[in-house]
Short mmCIF file of C-alpha atoms in Angstrom, two decimals:
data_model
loop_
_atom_site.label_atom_id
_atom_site.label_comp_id
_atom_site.label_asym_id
_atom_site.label_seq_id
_atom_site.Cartn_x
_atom_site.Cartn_y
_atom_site.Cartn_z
CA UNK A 20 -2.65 -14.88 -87.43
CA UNK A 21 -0.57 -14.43 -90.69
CA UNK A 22 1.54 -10.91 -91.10
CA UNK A 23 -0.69 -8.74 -88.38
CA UNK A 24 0.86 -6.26 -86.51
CA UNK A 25 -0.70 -6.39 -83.15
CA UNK A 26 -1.12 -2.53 -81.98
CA UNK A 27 -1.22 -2.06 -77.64
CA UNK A 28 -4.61 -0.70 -78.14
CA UNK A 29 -5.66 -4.51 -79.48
CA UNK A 30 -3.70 -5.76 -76.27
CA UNK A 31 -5.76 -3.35 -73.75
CA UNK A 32 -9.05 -3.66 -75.61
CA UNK A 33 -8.37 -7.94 -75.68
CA UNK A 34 -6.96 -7.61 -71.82
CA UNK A 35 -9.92 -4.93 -70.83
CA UNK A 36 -7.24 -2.81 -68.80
CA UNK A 37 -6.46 0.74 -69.60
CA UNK A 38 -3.69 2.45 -71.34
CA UNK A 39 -2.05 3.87 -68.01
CA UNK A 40 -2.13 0.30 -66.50
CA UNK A 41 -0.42 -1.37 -69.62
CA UNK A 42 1.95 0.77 -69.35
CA UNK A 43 2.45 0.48 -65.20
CA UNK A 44 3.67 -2.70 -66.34
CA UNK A 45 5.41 -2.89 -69.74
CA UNK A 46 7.25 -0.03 -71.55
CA UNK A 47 6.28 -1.54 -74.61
CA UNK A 48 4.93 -4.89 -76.48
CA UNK A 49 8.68 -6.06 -76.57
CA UNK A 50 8.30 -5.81 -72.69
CA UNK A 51 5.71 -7.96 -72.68
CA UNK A 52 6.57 -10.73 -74.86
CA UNK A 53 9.47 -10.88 -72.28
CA UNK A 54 7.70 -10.79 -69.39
CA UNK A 55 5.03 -13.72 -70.84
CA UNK A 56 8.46 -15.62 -71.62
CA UNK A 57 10.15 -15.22 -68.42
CA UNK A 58 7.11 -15.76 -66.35
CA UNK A 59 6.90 -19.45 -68.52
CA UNK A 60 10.32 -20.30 -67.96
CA UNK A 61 11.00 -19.21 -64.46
CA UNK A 62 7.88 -21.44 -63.56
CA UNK A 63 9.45 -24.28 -65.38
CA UNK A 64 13.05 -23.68 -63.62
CA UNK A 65 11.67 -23.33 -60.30
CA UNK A 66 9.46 -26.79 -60.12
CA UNK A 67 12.51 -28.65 -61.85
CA UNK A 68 14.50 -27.14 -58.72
CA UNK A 69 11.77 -27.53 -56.14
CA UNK A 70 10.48 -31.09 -57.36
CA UNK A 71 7.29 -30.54 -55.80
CA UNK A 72 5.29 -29.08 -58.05
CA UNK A 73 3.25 -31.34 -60.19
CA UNK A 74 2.04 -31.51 -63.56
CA UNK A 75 -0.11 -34.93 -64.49
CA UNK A 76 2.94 -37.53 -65.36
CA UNK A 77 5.16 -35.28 -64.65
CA UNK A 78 5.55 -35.94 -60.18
CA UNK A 79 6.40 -39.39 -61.19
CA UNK A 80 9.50 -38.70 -63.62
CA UNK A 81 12.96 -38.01 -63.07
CA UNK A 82 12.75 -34.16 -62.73
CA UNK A 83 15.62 -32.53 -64.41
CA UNK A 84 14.72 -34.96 -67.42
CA UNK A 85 11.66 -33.45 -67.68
CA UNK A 86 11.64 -29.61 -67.67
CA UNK A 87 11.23 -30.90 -71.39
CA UNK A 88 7.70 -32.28 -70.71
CA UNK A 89 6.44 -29.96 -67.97
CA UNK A 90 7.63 -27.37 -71.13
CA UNK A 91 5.50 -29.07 -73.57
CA UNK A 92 2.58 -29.11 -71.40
CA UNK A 93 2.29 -25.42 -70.73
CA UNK A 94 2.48 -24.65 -73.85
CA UNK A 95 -0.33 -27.48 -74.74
CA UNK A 96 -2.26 -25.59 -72.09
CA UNK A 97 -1.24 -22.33 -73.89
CA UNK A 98 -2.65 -20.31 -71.04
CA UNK A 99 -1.25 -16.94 -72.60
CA UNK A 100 -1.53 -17.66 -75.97
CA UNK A 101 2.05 -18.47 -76.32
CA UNK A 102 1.55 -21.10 -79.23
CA UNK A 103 0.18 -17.85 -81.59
CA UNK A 104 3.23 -15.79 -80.02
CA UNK A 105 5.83 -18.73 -81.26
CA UNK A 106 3.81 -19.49 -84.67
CA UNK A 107 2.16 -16.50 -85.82
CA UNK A 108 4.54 -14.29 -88.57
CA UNK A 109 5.98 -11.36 -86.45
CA UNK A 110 7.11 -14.24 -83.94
CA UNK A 111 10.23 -13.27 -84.14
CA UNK A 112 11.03 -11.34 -81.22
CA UNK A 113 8.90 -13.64 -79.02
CA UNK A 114 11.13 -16.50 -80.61
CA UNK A 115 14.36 -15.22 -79.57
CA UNK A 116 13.01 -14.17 -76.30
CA UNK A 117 11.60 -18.06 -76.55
CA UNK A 118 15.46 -19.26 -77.56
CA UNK A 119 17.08 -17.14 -74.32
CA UNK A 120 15.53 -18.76 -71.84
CA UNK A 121 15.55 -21.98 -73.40
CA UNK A 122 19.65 -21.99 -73.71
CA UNK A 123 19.61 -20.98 -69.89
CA UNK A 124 17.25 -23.97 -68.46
CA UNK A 125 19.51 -26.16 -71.44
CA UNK A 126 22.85 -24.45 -69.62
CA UNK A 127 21.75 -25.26 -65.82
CA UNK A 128 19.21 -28.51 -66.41
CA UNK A 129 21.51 -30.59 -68.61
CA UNK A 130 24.96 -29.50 -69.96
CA UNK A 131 26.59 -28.55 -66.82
CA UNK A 132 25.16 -31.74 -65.04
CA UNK A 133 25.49 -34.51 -66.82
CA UNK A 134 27.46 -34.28 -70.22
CA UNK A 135 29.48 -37.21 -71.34
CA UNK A 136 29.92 -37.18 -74.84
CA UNK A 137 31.21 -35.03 -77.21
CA UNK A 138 33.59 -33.03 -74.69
CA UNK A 139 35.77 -31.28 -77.37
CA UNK A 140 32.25 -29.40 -78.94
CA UNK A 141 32.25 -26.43 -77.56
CA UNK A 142 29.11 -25.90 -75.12
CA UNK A 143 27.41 -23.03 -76.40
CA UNK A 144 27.42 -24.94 -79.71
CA UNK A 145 25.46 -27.72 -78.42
CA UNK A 146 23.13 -25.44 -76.25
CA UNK A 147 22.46 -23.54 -79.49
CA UNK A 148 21.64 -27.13 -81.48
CA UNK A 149 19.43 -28.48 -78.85
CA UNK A 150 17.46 -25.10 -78.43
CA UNK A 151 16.96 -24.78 -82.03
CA UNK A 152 15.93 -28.41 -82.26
CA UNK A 153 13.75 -27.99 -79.76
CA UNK A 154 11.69 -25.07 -81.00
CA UNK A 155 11.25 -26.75 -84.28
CA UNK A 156 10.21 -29.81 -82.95
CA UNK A 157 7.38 -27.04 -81.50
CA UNK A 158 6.90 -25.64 -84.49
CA UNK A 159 6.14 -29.03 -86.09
CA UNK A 160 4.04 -30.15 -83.58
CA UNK A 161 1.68 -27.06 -83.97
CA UNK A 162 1.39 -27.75 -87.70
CA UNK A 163 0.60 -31.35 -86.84
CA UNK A 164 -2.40 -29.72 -84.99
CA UNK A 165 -0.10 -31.26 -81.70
CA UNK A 166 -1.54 -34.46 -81.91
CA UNK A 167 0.88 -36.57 -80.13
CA UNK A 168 0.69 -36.09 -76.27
CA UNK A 169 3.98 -33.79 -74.34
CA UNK A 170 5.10 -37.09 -72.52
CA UNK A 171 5.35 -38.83 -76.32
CA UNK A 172 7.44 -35.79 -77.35
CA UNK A 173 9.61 -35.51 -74.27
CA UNK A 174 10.22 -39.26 -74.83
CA UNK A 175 10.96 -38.51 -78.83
CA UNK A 176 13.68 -35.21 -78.04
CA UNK A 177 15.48 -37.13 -75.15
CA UNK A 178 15.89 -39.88 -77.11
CA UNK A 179 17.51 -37.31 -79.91
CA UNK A 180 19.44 -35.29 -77.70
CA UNK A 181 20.44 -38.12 -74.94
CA UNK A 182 23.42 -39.67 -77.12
CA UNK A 183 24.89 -35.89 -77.91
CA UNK A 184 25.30 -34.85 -74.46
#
């Protein structure tokens, strides 16, 4: 998408909706990245809570370990264009929005639970390390045209992050 500034009007015109309803909804494009983020992640929170929900591989796993996966596969779907939202240039906002609700699901999945290691770093500092690590380990995977399956990259992160927490 390189540097493009994408107006509301391309929104409405791409969405076929009108002004009046676009802005029913969202205030303004901020709103919506938010809304496209939070609508991702509050999916992702609620099967890893409700175990029921399934996504290929994923009704077989151990849940919580997961989220990671079911993550990766959404965004392999890419149902709302998220993967242009995270890569394109004026990502920025989208990634921080991205990076929020990452540290949450990081907060409540995994370094509450089950941390062992490493007790004297301080939490937020890991929950900051594995969030950024994760989202570059998206970013690569885009430029590598995401050829290696979400289970193989679940397996590759836990396998990084496992022996910090």
């Amino acid at each position: 998408m390189g540097n493009v500034k994408i107006t509301v009007q391309e929104i409405i015109d791409a969405a076929n909706i009108g002004r009046t309803t676009f802005y029913a909804h969202f205030e303004t494009k901020d709103d919506l990245l938010k809304a496209l983020c939070e609508e991702l992640f509050g999916h992702i929170i609620s099967s890893a809570m409700d175990c029921t929900h399934t996504h290929g591989l994923y009704s077989n796993n151990n849940v919580p370990e997961s989220v990671f996966c079911h993550l990766l596969q959404h965004l392999q779907e890419n149902e709302n264009n998220i993967l242009e939202l995270l890569s394109c240039e004026n990502s920025d906002l989208f990634l921080r929005y991205f990076k929020d609700n990452l540290k949450e699901l990081l907060q409540n999945q995994f370094v509450n639970q089950n941390r062992r290691n490493n007790k004297d770093i301080p939490q937020d500092f890991l929950v900051n390390h594995i969030t950024g690590s994760f989202v570059e380990m998206v970013l690569w995977w885009i430029k590598n045209q995401m050829k290696e399956p979400p289970e193989k990259l679940d397996k590759y992160f836990r396998a990084v992050i496992e022996p910090i927490l």
